CSV table of C-alpha atoms in Angstrom, one decimal:
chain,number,residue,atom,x,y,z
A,219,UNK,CA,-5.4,-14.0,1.0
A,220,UNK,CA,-7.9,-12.9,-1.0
A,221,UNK,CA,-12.1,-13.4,-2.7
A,222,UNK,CA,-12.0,-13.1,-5.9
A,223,UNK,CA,-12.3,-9.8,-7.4
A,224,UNK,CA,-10.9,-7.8,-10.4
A,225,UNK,CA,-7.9,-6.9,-8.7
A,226,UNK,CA,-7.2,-10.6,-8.7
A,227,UNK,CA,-5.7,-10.3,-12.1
A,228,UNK,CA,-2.5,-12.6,-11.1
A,229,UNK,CA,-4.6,-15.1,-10.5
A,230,UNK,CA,-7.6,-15.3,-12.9
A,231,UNK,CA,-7.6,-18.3,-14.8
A,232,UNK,CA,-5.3,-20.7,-12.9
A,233,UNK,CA,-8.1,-22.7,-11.9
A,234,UNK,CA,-9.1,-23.4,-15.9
A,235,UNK,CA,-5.9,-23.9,-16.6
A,236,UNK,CA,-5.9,-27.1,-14.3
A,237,UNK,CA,-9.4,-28.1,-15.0
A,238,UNK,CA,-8.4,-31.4,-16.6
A,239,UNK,CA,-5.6,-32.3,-14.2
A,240,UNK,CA,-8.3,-31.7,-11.2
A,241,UNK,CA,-11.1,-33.9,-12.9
A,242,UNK,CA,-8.1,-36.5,-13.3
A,243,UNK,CA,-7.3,-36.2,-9.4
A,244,UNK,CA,-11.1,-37.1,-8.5
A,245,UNK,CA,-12.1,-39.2,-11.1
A,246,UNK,CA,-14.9,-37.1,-12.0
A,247,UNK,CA,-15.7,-34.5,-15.0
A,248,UNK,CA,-17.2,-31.5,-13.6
A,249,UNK,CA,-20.4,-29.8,-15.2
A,250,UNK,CA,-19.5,-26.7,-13.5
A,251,UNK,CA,-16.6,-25.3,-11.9
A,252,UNK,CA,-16.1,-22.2,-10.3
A,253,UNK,CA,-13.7,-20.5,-8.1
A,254,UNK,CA,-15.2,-19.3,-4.6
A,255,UNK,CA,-12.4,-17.8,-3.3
A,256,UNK,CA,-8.5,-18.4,-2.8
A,257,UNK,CA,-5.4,-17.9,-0.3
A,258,UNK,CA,-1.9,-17.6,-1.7
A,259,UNK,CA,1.0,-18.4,-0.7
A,260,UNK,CA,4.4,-17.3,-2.1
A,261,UNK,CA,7.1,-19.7,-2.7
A,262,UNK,CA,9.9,-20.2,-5.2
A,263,UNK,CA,6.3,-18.9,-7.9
A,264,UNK,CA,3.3,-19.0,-5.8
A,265,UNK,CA,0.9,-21.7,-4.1
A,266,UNK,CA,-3.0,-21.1,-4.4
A,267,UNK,CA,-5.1,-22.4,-2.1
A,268,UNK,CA,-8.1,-22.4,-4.0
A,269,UNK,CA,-12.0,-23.6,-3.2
A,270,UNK,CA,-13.9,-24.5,-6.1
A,271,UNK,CA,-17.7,-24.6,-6.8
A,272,UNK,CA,-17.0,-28.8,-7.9
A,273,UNK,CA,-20.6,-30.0,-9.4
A,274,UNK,CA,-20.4,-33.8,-10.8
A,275,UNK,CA,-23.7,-34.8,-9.6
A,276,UNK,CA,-24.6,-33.6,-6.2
A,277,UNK,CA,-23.4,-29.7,-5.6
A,278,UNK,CA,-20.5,-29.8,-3.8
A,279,UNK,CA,-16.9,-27.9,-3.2
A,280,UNK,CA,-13.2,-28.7,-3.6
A,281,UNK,CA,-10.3,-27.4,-2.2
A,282,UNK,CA,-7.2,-27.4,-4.9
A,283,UNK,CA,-3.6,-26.4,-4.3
A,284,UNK,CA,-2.4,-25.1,-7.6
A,285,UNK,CA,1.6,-24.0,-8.0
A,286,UNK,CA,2.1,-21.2,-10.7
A,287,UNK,CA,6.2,-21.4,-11.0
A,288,UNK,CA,8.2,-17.7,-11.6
A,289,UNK,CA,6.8,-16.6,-15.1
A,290,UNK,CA,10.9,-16.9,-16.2
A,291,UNK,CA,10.5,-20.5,-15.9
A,292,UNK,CA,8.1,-20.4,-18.4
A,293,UNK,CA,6.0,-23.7,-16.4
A,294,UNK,CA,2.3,-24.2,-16.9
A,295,UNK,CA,0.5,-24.0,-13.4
A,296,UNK,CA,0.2,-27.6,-11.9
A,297,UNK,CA,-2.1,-29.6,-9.5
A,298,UNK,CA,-0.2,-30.3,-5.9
A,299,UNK,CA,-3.2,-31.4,-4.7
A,300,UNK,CA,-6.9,-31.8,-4.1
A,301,UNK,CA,-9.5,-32.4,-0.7
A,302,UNK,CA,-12.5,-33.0,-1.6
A,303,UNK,CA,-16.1,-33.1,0.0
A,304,UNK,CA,-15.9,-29.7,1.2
A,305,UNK,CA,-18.8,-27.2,1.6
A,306,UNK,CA,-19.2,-23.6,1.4
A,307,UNK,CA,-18.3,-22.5,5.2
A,308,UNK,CA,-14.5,-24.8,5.2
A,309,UNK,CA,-12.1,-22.2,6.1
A,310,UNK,CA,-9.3,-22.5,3.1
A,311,UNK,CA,-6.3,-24.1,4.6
A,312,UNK,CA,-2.6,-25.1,4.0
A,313,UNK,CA,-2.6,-28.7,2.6
């Protein structure tokens, strides 16, 4: 579990990295996206449970499961999966 911080160093940047697979997921190309905050999960690599400042039109937040695979299998991290219409105050959950 964790807020992001600078100790989060394993984790910066995973949520760029999927950026483009998100938008795809919702059908929507987001002026601004931001990581709030994440949970993690390790796995076979590691799941993050991630909730993301979304803002298309209205101001809103997502919740995004990104996998990052063991850094031997040389993967790119990938979109599990998205819930969106979620505010601020959603408790981050396993989806």
């Amino acid at each position: 579990d964790g807020s992001l911080s600078a100790g989060s160093r394993e984790f910066r940047g995973q949520e760029e990295a999927v950026k483009a697979e998100v938008e795809g997921k919702c059908g929507k190309n987001f002026s601004k996206y931001i990581a709030d905050s994440f949970k993690s999960q390790l796995v076979a690599g590691t799941n993050y449970f991630v909730k993301v400042r979304a803002i298309d039109t209205g101001d809103g937040f997502i919740h995004v499961r990104i996998y990052v695979a063991l850094p031997h299998t040389k993967q790119p991290p990938s979109v599990h999966s998205v819930q969106q219409d979620k505010t601020q105050e959603d408790e981050i959950a396993y989806f």
